[in-house]
């Protein structure tokens, strides 16, 4: 079902943030006290700060509750997801993807191993294992590592000291169309002095059908276990030791291989001490170890089909080891000046092994071959200066020393051919500066908040940009210059009675933007030319905004609406910047009673004809223009008891056939129709049961 473009004019020019109502505290359903249910989240909860979005990781949401990190973020205005199958999509925020968007799991950096981004960091995120997700828009902080030109996403667990001895927890199960079945359990037990926490998740689904009834190669199975033990002898001290393990498998509709192992191991130690002296407000020390072992092949999750590029059963097995830490000190230099200074460091090593004929030479017996090492050491400080009771100035700066080594002996120029690497064993060092300054104020005696910030970040290019691709003039892109983003951010939020409106806008200039271009023609001796994938630097600019509102229209009725827009230009080539999502709007209506609620959501996405075919990022390149579409969904929630809630919904109610503009091209798979892009699921029914104890 198509929504005419003119209908967009009827949607308020705002972006919806679905705010949670207060937690109910009734003793039973016969109480005269009203029971206000948490509405199903259709975008994101409202925030006091327009550039900060905070989400409850355990709240029910529409579309169907998320099973990985990208799935979780796609409901937030400004985010899109590059679909490759049923899971492990790559998030895009304001048209930026990859390492331009920093992601941390309880402060830990997770980096994938696959050279074709089969396992982005969000593939190792299990949202049900966390309590809160915080999104910081733009280069408006220096506290969470380098390179956050698009923003920062923090998945966080509750680490507060227990008020009293006891056991508490949360159980969730979700069932849905196409074989979807999730289980998640999270329990905390202990005393005010010591507690332990265990979170376990399991999610699976089969192939889904798009709106035309075509089956999409998308089945997956994922599981995780997170455990933590903390010593909290008083309100100001915490020593925590944690570990995590996860694995899974996933079929992909856009490529010749599937992911059959996504093994992640994590160990971390975190110490924090508060209220040390009038000058030192806190200190913290963190250390983390992450190891990712990823296996992909062309036969385990699909019928093996010989091809010219892969005539035999083939396997690729990259791995990545990341070790890092951080030390911070909080300071209060005066009643109006406070801040945090710190140091962070990281080393990650990438290696790979594989087999072009698994039957004759199993990959398991072959040695791993290291191909890259990255080292980073950063010093930073972030400060807040109170100018008055209503206004403050926030600023920060960091300097990062980067060192990288290209450990490849040869560079593959085809599936069967390799050539000597011109930067074999080469090393490079860069000192990169980042910083920002932001003014925040409340306007008069109103509830309006305003901020304006200018940020600059210099990003060292990642493995995919430097090691995976060639450059326009060499077989190696290892010497490609760092990327430099200078961005102006503006935001305002205000309440007009029962209407709350929030705006965040940005405009930037990106020097040496790392553009990934496929089909780039390069000389090939007697063969003339060959087409390859290169990383090349350009000058670019992007600008856009997210506008939001929620309005309590009557006692039981609430309207939420959202609008997100971004536009980009490749100034070097004088053409549109690739992989920019189109205009998107959402309109949600919720009716809430004492113990039940019901809602409807329409998501409209405009057409996109500003494309640069063959250009893009480390995840994908533009395929061509895309059409507009509209998707209708409905949901309902019933609080059976105080600690028991049932939520159900239907996504894509009218079985619309559509694909996201930024999604990957559909691959040629035996038994599956090939599509221009990987299409989204058709009509999907789901139900979720939450139990708290």
XYZ file of C-alpha atoms in Angstrom:
693
model
C 0.000 0.000 0.000
C 1.447 3.376 -1.039
C 1.040 6.574 0.957
C 0.801 9.622 -1.337
C 3.501 12.178 -0.780
C 0.810 14.763 -0.140
C -0.241 12.887 3.003
C 3.072 13.885 4.543
C 1.739 17.424 4.751
C -0.889 16.203 7.190
C 1.777 14.861 9.553
C 2.967 17.550 11.968
C 6.459 18.751 11.099
C 7.843 17.073 14.182
C 9.555 13.901 15.229
C 7.917 11.668 17.724
C 9.484 10.610 20.947
C 7.202 8.160 22.716
C 7.629 8.931 26.399
C 7.146 6.272 29.023
C 4.518 6.979 31.580
C 5.433 6.635 35.273
C 5.767 3.094 36.587
C 2.468 1.886 38.037
C 2.223 0.966 41.699
C -1.261 -0.521 42.157
C -1.903 -3.350 44.587
C -4.607 -4.912 42.399
C -6.917 -4.133 39.522
C -9.782 -3.172 41.831
C -7.884 -0.193 43.171
C -9.303 3.207 42.343
C -5.817 4.388 41.387
C -5.327 4.566 37.622
C -2.770 2.189 36.159
C -0.668 3.977 33.551
C 0.954 1.455 31.245
C 4.302 1.994 29.610
C 3.297 2.629 26.001
C 4.943 0.600 23.279
C 7.962 2.572 22.053
C 7.674 3.613 18.402
C 10.656 5.980 18.239
C 12.487 6.917 21.443
C 11.707 8.335 24.898
C 11.724 12.086 25.267
C 14.910 13.627 26.656
C 15.643 16.883 28.428
C 18.648 17.396 26.154
C 17.863 17.511 22.419
C 21.224 15.950 21.497
C 20.845 13.066 23.991
C 18.415 10.168 23.563
C 17.928 7.667 26.388
C 16.047 4.417 25.883
C 14.843 1.631 28.153
C 16.468 -1.487 26.704
C 13.767 -3.712 28.215
C 10.678 -1.799 27.064
C 8.441 -3.369 24.397
C 8.731 -1.672 21.017
C 7.266 -1.630 17.552
C 8.467 -2.928 15.109
C 8.914 -6.317 16.765
C 11.184 -6.145 19.854
C 14.816 -6.043 18.766
C 17.132 -9.048 18.635
C 20.405 -7.212 17.901
C 21.902 -3.754 18.254
C 20.974 -2.434 14.812
C 17.437 -3.760 15.168
C 17.156 -1.792 18.408
C 18.435 1.492 16.979
C 16.300 1.557 13.833
C 13.305 2.957 15.750
C 15.246 6.115 16.704
C 14.760 9.134 14.381
C 17.884 9.693 12.318
C 18.863 5.998 12.258
C 18.583 3.629 9.306
C 19.771 0.037 8.996
C 21.608 -1.579 6.103
C 19.844 -4.927 5.805
C 21.803 -8.015 4.746
C 19.465 -10.717 6.024
C 17.478 -11.351 9.182
C 20.086 -10.065 11.630
C 23.440 -8.270 11.955
C 22.455 -5.141 10.034
C 24.743 -2.123 10.072
C 23.326 1.074 11.639
C 23.509 4.365 9.760
C 23.048 7.612 11.684
C 22.545 10.834 9.752
C 23.993 9.105 6.699
C 27.180 8.002 8.518
C 28.119 4.355 9.123
C 31.005 2.212 10.348
C 33.549 3.632 12.802
C 32.065 7.131 12.472
C 29.528 5.889 15.037
C 31.199 4.735 18.272
C 29.491 1.829 20.064
C 30.354 0.580 23.568
C 28.962 -2.289 25.667
C 29.272 -1.386 29.355
C 32.240 0.745 28.360
C 33.846 -2.011 26.276
C 34.833 -1.505 22.639
C 33.766 -4.359 20.343
C 35.137 -4.621 16.799
C 34.076 -7.166 14.192
C 36.384 -9.307 12.099
C 34.709 -9.912 8.731
C 36.279 -8.015 5.852
C 32.806 -7.594 4.290
C 31.119 -6.416 7.523
C 29.208 -9.631 8.113
C 29.739 -9.027 11.838
C 29.547 -5.295 12.644
C 29.772 -4.390 16.357
C 25.972 -4.428 16.628
C 26.058 -8.158 15.726
C 27.501 -8.749 19.203
C 24.819 -6.700 20.987
C 21.941 -8.481 22.723
C 19.635 -5.622 23.840
C 17.713 -7.692 26.388
C 20.934 -8.122 28.399
C 21.156 -4.367 29.085
C 19.056 -1.812 30.960
C 19.671 1.484 29.217
C 20.822 2.758 25.838
C 22.158 6.304 25.513
C 22.735 8.035 22.174
C 24.887 11.178 22.041
C 24.469 12.987 18.733
C 27.405 14.510 16.884
C 30.982 15.208 18.033
C 29.721 16.676 21.325
C 31.781 14.608 23.779
C 35.360 13.371 24.108
C 34.759 10.930 26.984
C 33.957 7.785 25.011
C 36.923 7.257 22.737
C 38.128 8.772 19.470
C 36.495 9.230 16.096
C 32.849 9.777 17.037
C 32.078 12.111 14.145
C 28.452 10.901 13.874
C 27.832 10.137 17.521
C 28.134 7.641 20.369
C 25.863 4.719 21.335
C 26.222 3.302 24.863
C 24.576 0.017 25.877
C 24.697 -0.017 29.682
C 23.763 -2.287 32.597
C 22.472 -1.076 35.957
C 25.478 -1.016 38.317
C 23.952 0.786 41.285
C 24.503 -0.446 44.838
C 21.575 -2.497 46.148
C 19.413 -0.690 48.682
C 18.693 -3.938 50.549
C 19.409 -7.653 50.369
C 17.278 -9.613 47.964
C 16.691 -11.092 44.539
C 15.175 -9.280 41.563
C 14.947 -9.922 37.892
C 13.128 -9.832 34.595
C 11.961 -12.616 32.266
C 10.872 -12.044 28.679
C 9.714 -14.255 25.861
C 8.763 -13.177 22.351
C 7.104 -15.254 19.634
C 6.326 -14.137 16.123
C 5.862 -14.912 12.467
C 8.541 -16.740 10.472
C 9.615 -18.868 13.418
C 10.687 -16.024 15.692
C 11.223 -17.204 19.281
C 13.164 -15.276 21.936
C 13.950 -15.986 25.564
C 15.722 -13.580 27.916
C 16.369 -13.696 31.655
C 18.120 -11.168 33.855
C 18.574 -11.656 37.624
C 20.434 -9.764 40.349
C 21.003 -11.147 43.853
C 22.979 -9.861 46.801
C 23.253 -7.402 49.633
C 24.222 -3.730 49.773
C 27.854 -4.877 50.136
C 27.999 -7.454 47.355
C 25.842 -8.477 44.414
C 25.988 -10.746 41.396
C 24.119 -10.430 38.136
C 23.435 -12.927 35.380
C 21.768 -12.172 32.038
C 21.119 -14.779 29.349
C 19.417 -14.418 25.976
C 18.512 -16.661 23.070
C 16.816 -15.617 19.841
C 16.053 -17.494 16.647
C 14.030 -17.036 13.479
C 13.610 -18.728 10.122
C 13.592 -17.247 6.643
C 11.002 -14.507 6.343
C 8.720 -13.543 3.455
C 8.610 -10.068 1.935
C 5.403 -8.266 1.010
C 5.152 -10.198 -2.266
C 5.438 -13.563 -0.530
C 9.017 -14.161 -1.686
C 11.174 -16.062 0.778
C 14.308 -14.231 1.961
C 17.434 -16.128 3.040
C 17.497 -14.787 6.587
C 17.318 -17.503 9.266
C 19.456 -17.038 12.341
C 20.168 -18.269 15.860
C 21.948 -16.142 18.498
C 22.656 -16.551 22.215
C 24.558 -14.715 24.934
C 25.477 -14.999 28.629
C 26.653 -11.989 30.678
C 27.806 -12.345 34.296
C 29.059 -9.779 36.798
C 30.058 -9.684 40.463
C 30.464 -6.392 42.316
C 31.769 -5.343 45.721
C 30.020 -2.195 46.953
C 31.022 -1.631 50.594
C 29.481 1.846 50.586
C 27.671 4.288 48.316
C 30.949 5.657 46.960
C 32.887 2.501 46.073
C 32.382 -0.202 43.453
C 34.709 -2.947 42.238
C 33.171 -5.064 39.486
C 34.434 -8.068 37.568
C 32.402 -9.154 34.544
C 32.504 -11.641 31.690
C 30.420 -12.244 28.562
C 30.168 -15.001 26.001
C 28.016 -15.133 22.874
C 27.743 -17.004 19.592
C 25.356 -17.589 16.736
C 24.808 -18.235 13.065
C 23.112 -16.168 10.377
C 22.063 -16.619 6.751
C 22.608 -13.700 4.380
C 20.554 -12.721 1.344
C 23.139 -10.382 -0.190
C 26.282 -12.505 -0.626
C 27.827 -15.869 -1.445
C 28.552 -16.846 2.165
C 26.738 -17.106 5.496
C 28.004 -16.583 9.033
C 28.251 -19.866 10.938
C 30.267 -18.716 14.001
C 30.069 -15.375 15.840
C 32.026 -16.316 18.946
C 32.770 -13.451 21.339
C 34.601 -13.579 24.671
C 34.828 -10.598 26.996
C 36.425 -10.012 30.400
C 36.421 -6.692 32.225
C 37.402 -5.108 35.529
C 35.918 -1.799 36.625
C 36.786 0.139 39.786
C 35.145 3.433 40.734
C 35.460 5.626 43.812
C 33.236 8.662 44.419
C 33.409 11.676 46.779
C 37.130 11.511 47.457
C 37.747 15.141 48.394
C 36.342 18.610 47.700
C 38.680 18.754 44.686
C 38.500 15.156 43.409
C 34.901 14.063 42.857
C 35.661 10.576 41.540
C 38.271 8.266 40.084
C 37.793 5.191 37.932
C 39.909 2.470 36.367
C 38.656 0.128 33.649
C 40.279 -2.729 31.780
C 38.719 -4.900 29.090
C 39.573 -7.840 26.856
C 37.504 -8.772 23.793
C 38.088 -11.604 21.376
C 35.933 -12.216 18.295
C 36.267 -15.437 16.278
C 34.100 -15.400 13.151
C 33.587 -18.139 10.559
C 31.727 -17.839 7.248
C 31.190 -20.457 4.552
C 29.110 -21.210 1.456
C 27.606 -24.573 2.402
C 26.451 -24.867 6.047
C 23.294 -22.722 5.850
C 22.558 -23.058 2.119
C 22.733 -25.704 -0.570
C 26.256 -25.616 -1.974
C 26.242 -24.257 -5.530
C 29.611 -24.223 -7.371
C 30.465 -20.968 -9.137
C 33.394 -19.550 -11.067
C 34.490 -17.602 -8.009
C 33.875 -20.437 -5.543
C 33.985 -23.810 -7.319
C 34.503 -25.683 -4.022
C 33.170 -25.509 -0.468
C 34.979 -22.464 0.928
C 35.566 -20.974 4.378
C 36.938 -17.708 5.733
C 37.857 -17.399 9.415
C 38.939 -13.920 10.597
C 39.493 -13.119 14.248
C 40.162 -9.953 16.211
C 41.663 -9.445 19.662
C 41.086 -6.106 21.394
C 42.675 -5.096 24.712
C 42.100 -1.694 26.241
C 41.610 0.379 29.328
C 40.672 3.760 30.664
C 41.492 5.868 33.728
C 39.513 8.983 34.677
C 39.556 11.591 37.418
C 36.657 13.911 38.160
C 37.547 17.397 39.396
C 35.618 20.275 40.982
C 37.906 23.295 40.687
C 35.276 25.723 41.937
C 31.527 25.735 42.666
C 30.893 26.569 39.002
C 33.643 24.619 37.242
C 33.821 20.816 37.120
C 35.111 18.267 34.690
C 36.742 14.956 33.906
C 40.254 14.251 32.704
C 41.368 10.856 31.537
C 43.483 8.520 29.507
C 42.346 5.640 27.309
C 44.277 3.132 25.254
C 43.567 0.231 22.964
C 45.388 -2.385 20.928
C 43.646 -4.620 18.421
C 45.125 -7.337 16.240
C 43.374 -8.774 13.214
C 44.191 -12.103 11.559
C 42.568 -14.417 9.046
C 42.726 -17.956 7.733
C 40.560 -19.877 5.317
C 40.221 -22.511 2.680
C 39.175 -22.413 -0.969
C 38.547 -26.161 -0.797
C 37.358 -27.210 2.641
C 37.160 -30.886 1.667
C 40.798 -31.061 0.545
C 42.359 -28.606 3.016
C 40.219 -27.819 6.097
C 40.668 -24.298 7.393
C 41.006 -25.592 10.972
C 44.481 -27.036 10.266
C 45.790 -23.884 8.614
C 47.653 -21.230 10.630
C 46.156 -17.814 11.250
C 47.917 -15.081 9.304
C 48.076 -11.657 10.968
C 47.261 -8.827 8.573
C 46.937 -5.678 10.728
C 47.623 -4.131 14.114
C 46.209 -0.863 15.470
C 47.347 0.958 18.642
C 45.715 4.047 20.140
C 46.564 6.167 23.180
C 44.357 9.124 24.040
C 44.448 11.962 26.576
C 41.281 13.992 27.112
C 39.456 16.440 29.294
C 35.841 17.620 29.354
C 34.624 20.564 31.444
C 31.394 22.288 32.435
C 31.407 25.950 33.445
C 28.236 27.323 35.049
C 27.660 30.818 33.681
C 24.465 31.335 35.680
C 21.683 29.323 37.247
C 20.246 28.752 33.763
C 23.275 28.664 31.452
C 26.492 26.696 31.137
C 29.408 26.271 28.786
C 30.620 22.713 28.093
C 33.838 21.941 26.275
C 36.381 19.228 25.781
C 39.510 18.272 23.914
C 41.420 15.084 23.255
C 44.598 14.109 21.478
C 45.060 10.580 20.196
C 48.283 8.963 19.115
C 47.656 6.216 16.585
C 50.113 3.626 15.302
C 49.220 1.018 12.693
C 51.121 -1.760 10.973
C 50.237 -3.423 7.680
C 51.174 -7.076 8.189
C 50.018 -8.363 4.801
C 52.608 -9.927 2.527
C 50.291 -10.085 -0.478
C 47.120 -8.355 -1.633
C 44.314 -10.376 -3.227
C 43.261 -8.904 -6.578
C 40.752 -11.698 -7.260
C 39.517 -14.895 -5.617
C 42.380 -16.811 -7.239
C 45.133 -14.185 -7.678
C 47.277 -12.138 -5.330
C 50.155 -9.711 -5.788
C 52.938 -8.414 -3.502
C 51.713 -5.803 -1.045
C 53.443 -2.456 -1.701
C 53.039 -1.502 1.989
C 54.033 -4.880 3.482
C 55.223 -4.424 7.095
C 54.851 -0.653 6.749
C 53.964 1.328 9.845
C 52.341 4.733 10.224
C 51.838 7.137 13.119
C 49.323 9.950 13.443
C 48.547 12.426 16.219
C 44.919 13.484 15.882
C 43.052 16.280 17.658
C 39.369 16.429 18.551
C 37.385 18.904 20.577
C 34.110 20.758 21.027
C 32.495 23.683 22.789
C 28.766 23.873 23.544
C 26.538 26.529 25.072
C 23.430 25.345 26.961
C 20.715 27.473 28.517
C 17.158 27.565 29.760
C 15.190 30.378 28.138
C 13.898 32.688 30.829
C 11.564 31.050 33.334
C 10.183 28.624 30.786
C 10.959 24.936 30.420
C 12.664 25.581 27.093
C 16.227 24.310 26.709
C 18.599 25.487 23.995
C 22.051 24.345 22.997
C 24.496 25.283 20.268
C 27.777 23.468 19.800
C 30.760 23.392 17.480
C 32.771 20.168 17.325
C 35.791 18.906 15.424
C 37.006 15.329 15.268
C 39.863 13.685 13.407
C 39.219 9.995 12.737
C 41.916 7.423 12.074
C 40.602 5.139 9.347
C 39.541 1.627 10.286
C 40.556 -1.845 9.137
C 38.024 -1.932 6.302
C 39.128 1.399 4.860
C 42.903 0.881 5.175
C 43.442 -2.884 4.853
C 40.467 -4.363 3.029
C 40.501 -2.027 0.022
C 42.962 -0.700 -2.523
C 43.587 2.983 -3.211
C 43.075 4.632 -6.631
C 46.826 4.537 -7.322
C 48.046 1.517 -5.346
C 47.154 -2.039 -4.383
C 47.049 -0.808 -0.787
C 45.027 1.983 0.856
C 47.183 1.840 4.001
C 48.510 5.388 3.524
C 45.086 7.045 3.195
C 44.833 10.273 5.211
C 42.709 10.538 8.377
C 39.196 11.967 8.089
C 38.420 15.387 9.591
C 34.891 16.502 10.490
C 33.898 19.967 11.689
C 30.237 20.157 12.698
C 27.811 22.720 14.076
C 24.982 21.322 16.213
C 21.875 23.191 17.306
C 19.002 22.019 19.450
C 15.981 23.205 21.360
C 13.239 21.539 23.372
C 10.155 23.150 24.869
C 6.846 22.212 26.450
C 3.682 24.070 25.468
C 1.197 22.721 27.992
C 0.496 19.135 26.926
C 2.685 19.431 23.814
C 6.424 18.768 23.968
C 8.586 19.658 20.965
C 12.260 18.934 20.396
C 14.607 19.828 17.545
C 18.188 18.816 16.849
C 19.905 20.038 13.682
C 23.435 19.824 12.312
C 25.652 20.908 9.435
C 29.212 19.822 8.801
C 32.223 19.921 6.548
C 34.210 16.670 6.143
C 37.735 16.935 4.777
C 39.374 13.767 3.453
C 36.102 11.850 3.757
C 36.913 8.152 3.254
C 34.694 7.194 0.323
C 34.517 3.514 -0.606
C 33.949 3.081 -4.340
C 33.233 -0.214 -6.091
C 33.811 -0.927 -9.773
C 36.777 1.435 -9.875
C 38.697 0.811 -13.124
C 42.433 0.280 -12.758
C 45.065 -0.712 -15.337
C 45.746 -4.439 -15.481
C 48.658 -4.937 -17.892
C 47.801 -6.866 -21.025
C 44.283 -7.438 -19.720
C 43.460 -3.742 -20.085
C 41.598 -2.774 -16.911
C 40.082 -4.510 -13.931
C 37.314 -3.336 -11.635
C 38.104 -3.192 -7.940
C 37.018 -1.579 -4.663
C 39.032 1.434 -3.517
C 39.149 3.826 -0.593
C 39.577 7.372 -1.857
C 39.438 10.699 -0.046
C 37.043 13.469 -1.010
C 35.675 16.639 0.546
C 32.047 16.303 1.600
C 29.305 18.039 3.542
C 26.122 16.806 5.217
C 23.317 18.625 6.961
C 19.933 17.724 8.376
C 17.674 17.576 11.418
C 15.440 15.457 13.624
C 12.261 17.174 14.795
C 10.009 15.585 17.391
C 6.852 16.055 19.405
C 4.488 14.221 21.712
C 1.072 15.602 22.512
C -1.460 14.482 25.104
C -4.618 15.267 23.176
C -7.075 14.075 25.834
C -7.108 12.167 29.109
C -6.335 8.790 27.521
C -4.996 9.793 24.126
C -1.459 10.639 23.069
C -0.035 11.524 19.671
C 3.638 10.988 18.816
C 5.200 12.103 15.579
C 8.682 12.320 14.082
C 10.523 13.669 11.092
C 14.160 12.985 10.172
C 16.031 14.380 7.186
C 19.642 14.382 6.027
C 21.286 15.575 2.828
C 24.856 15.131 1.674
C 27.120 16.361 -1.104
C 30.344 14.971 -2.527
C 32.028 18.307 -3.240
C 35.072 16.797 -4.936
C 33.022 14.963 -7.576
C 30.206 17.576 -7.535
C 27.518 14.946 -7.005
C 25.339 13.667 -4.152
C 27.077 11.916 -1.276
C 26.218 8.212 -1.432
C 24.279 6.072 1.064
C 22.197 8.951 2.390
C 18.770 7.768 3.577
C 15.655 9.628 2.400
C 13.188 11.713 4.376
C 11.423 9.655 7.055
C 8.367 10.415 9.167
C 6.419 8.505 11.807
C 3.024 9.113 13.304
C 1.850 7.136 16.336
C -1.427 7.257 18.263
C -1.872 5.584 21.669
C -4.978 5.059 23.783
C -4.189 4.090 27.403
C -6.585 2.861 30.061
C -5.989 1.550 33.594
C -4.580 -1.831 32.658
C -4.432 -1.866 28.898
C -3.395 0.253 25.970
C -3.622 0.130 22.193
C -1.788 2.015 19.499
C -1.182 2.432 15.801
C 1.897 3.551 13.918
C 2.463 4.670 10.340
C 6.006 5.041 9.050
C 6.484 6.955 5.833
C 9.776 7.004 3.909
C 10.178 9.211 0.881
C 11.829 8.359 -2.412
C 15.534 8.968 -2.906
C 16.915 9.993 -6.294
C 20.073 11.722 -5.042
C 22.398 8.787 -5.595
C 25.987 8.044 -6.586
C 25.957 4.509 -7.955
C 28.969 2.490 -6.882
C 29.986 4.899 -4.111
C 29.349 4.559 -0.407
C 30.936 3.321 2.792
C 32.554 0.175 4.194
C 29.131 -1.497 4.423
C 27.660 -0.857 0.983
C 27.404 1.389 -2.054
C 24.499 3.072 -3.809
C 22.573 0.752 -6.131
C 20.239 3.334 -7.651
C 17.145 5.414 -6.832
C 14.501 4.039 -4.474
C 10.732 4.501 -4.208
C 8.698 5.936 -1.368
C 6.725 3.585 0.863
C 4.421 3.593 3.867
C 4.135 0.891 6.519
C 1.223 0.612 8.975
C 1.507 -1.269 12.276
C -0.686 -1.775 15.335
C -0.045 -2.898 18.906
C -1.788 -3.558 22.218
C -0.604 -4.115 25.780
C -2.337 -5.651 28.820
C -0.999 -5.592 32.359
C -2.371 -8.893 33.626
C -0.932 -8.315 37.083
C 1.383 -5.770 38.639
C 4.461 -7.730 37.510
C 3.035 -9.427 34.415
C 2.510 -7.752 31.055
C 1.473 -9.088 27.670
C 2.186 -7.056 24.531
C 1.235 -7.961 20.970
C 1.477 -6.322 17.602
C 1.237 -6.602 13.847
C 4.045 -4.993 11.853
C 3.485 -4.075 8.212
C -0.239 -4.647 8.570
C -0.993 -4.291 4.846
C 1.887 -6.526 3.715
C 3.777 -3.749 1.902
C 6.585 -4.784 -0.442
C 9.511 -2.439 0.238
C 13.232 -2.148 0.902
C 15.296 0.480 2.697
C 17.260 2.750 0.369
C 20.594 1.929 2.045
C 20.113 -1.848 2.136
C 22.392 -4.224 0.290
C 21.675 -5.638 -3.162
C 19.951 -9.022 -3.234
C 22.303 -11.880 -4.107
C 21.874 -14.806 -6.495
C 20.978 -17.730 -4.211
C 19.653 -21.085 -5.380
C 15.980 -21.413 -4.446
C 15.489 -17.699 -3.723
C 14.388 -14.928 -6.108
C 16.965 -12.210 -6.711
C 15.818 -8.712 -5.760
C 17.231 -5.245 -6.362
C 17.687 -4.764 -2.621
C 17.154 -7.104 0.310
C 13.458 -6.554 0.960
C 12.012 -5.984 4.430
C 9.650 -8.524 6.078
C 6.008 -8.597 5.033
C 3.114 -8.807 7.503
C 4.561 -9.913 10.852
C 2.609 -10.929 13.936
C 4.305 -10.998 17.331
C 3.559 -11.286 21.032
C 5.747 -10.633 24.039
C 5.359 -11.615 27.703
C 7.252 -9.725 30.432
C 7.514 -10.950 34.024
C 9.259 -8.958 36.755
C 10.194 -10.348 40.168
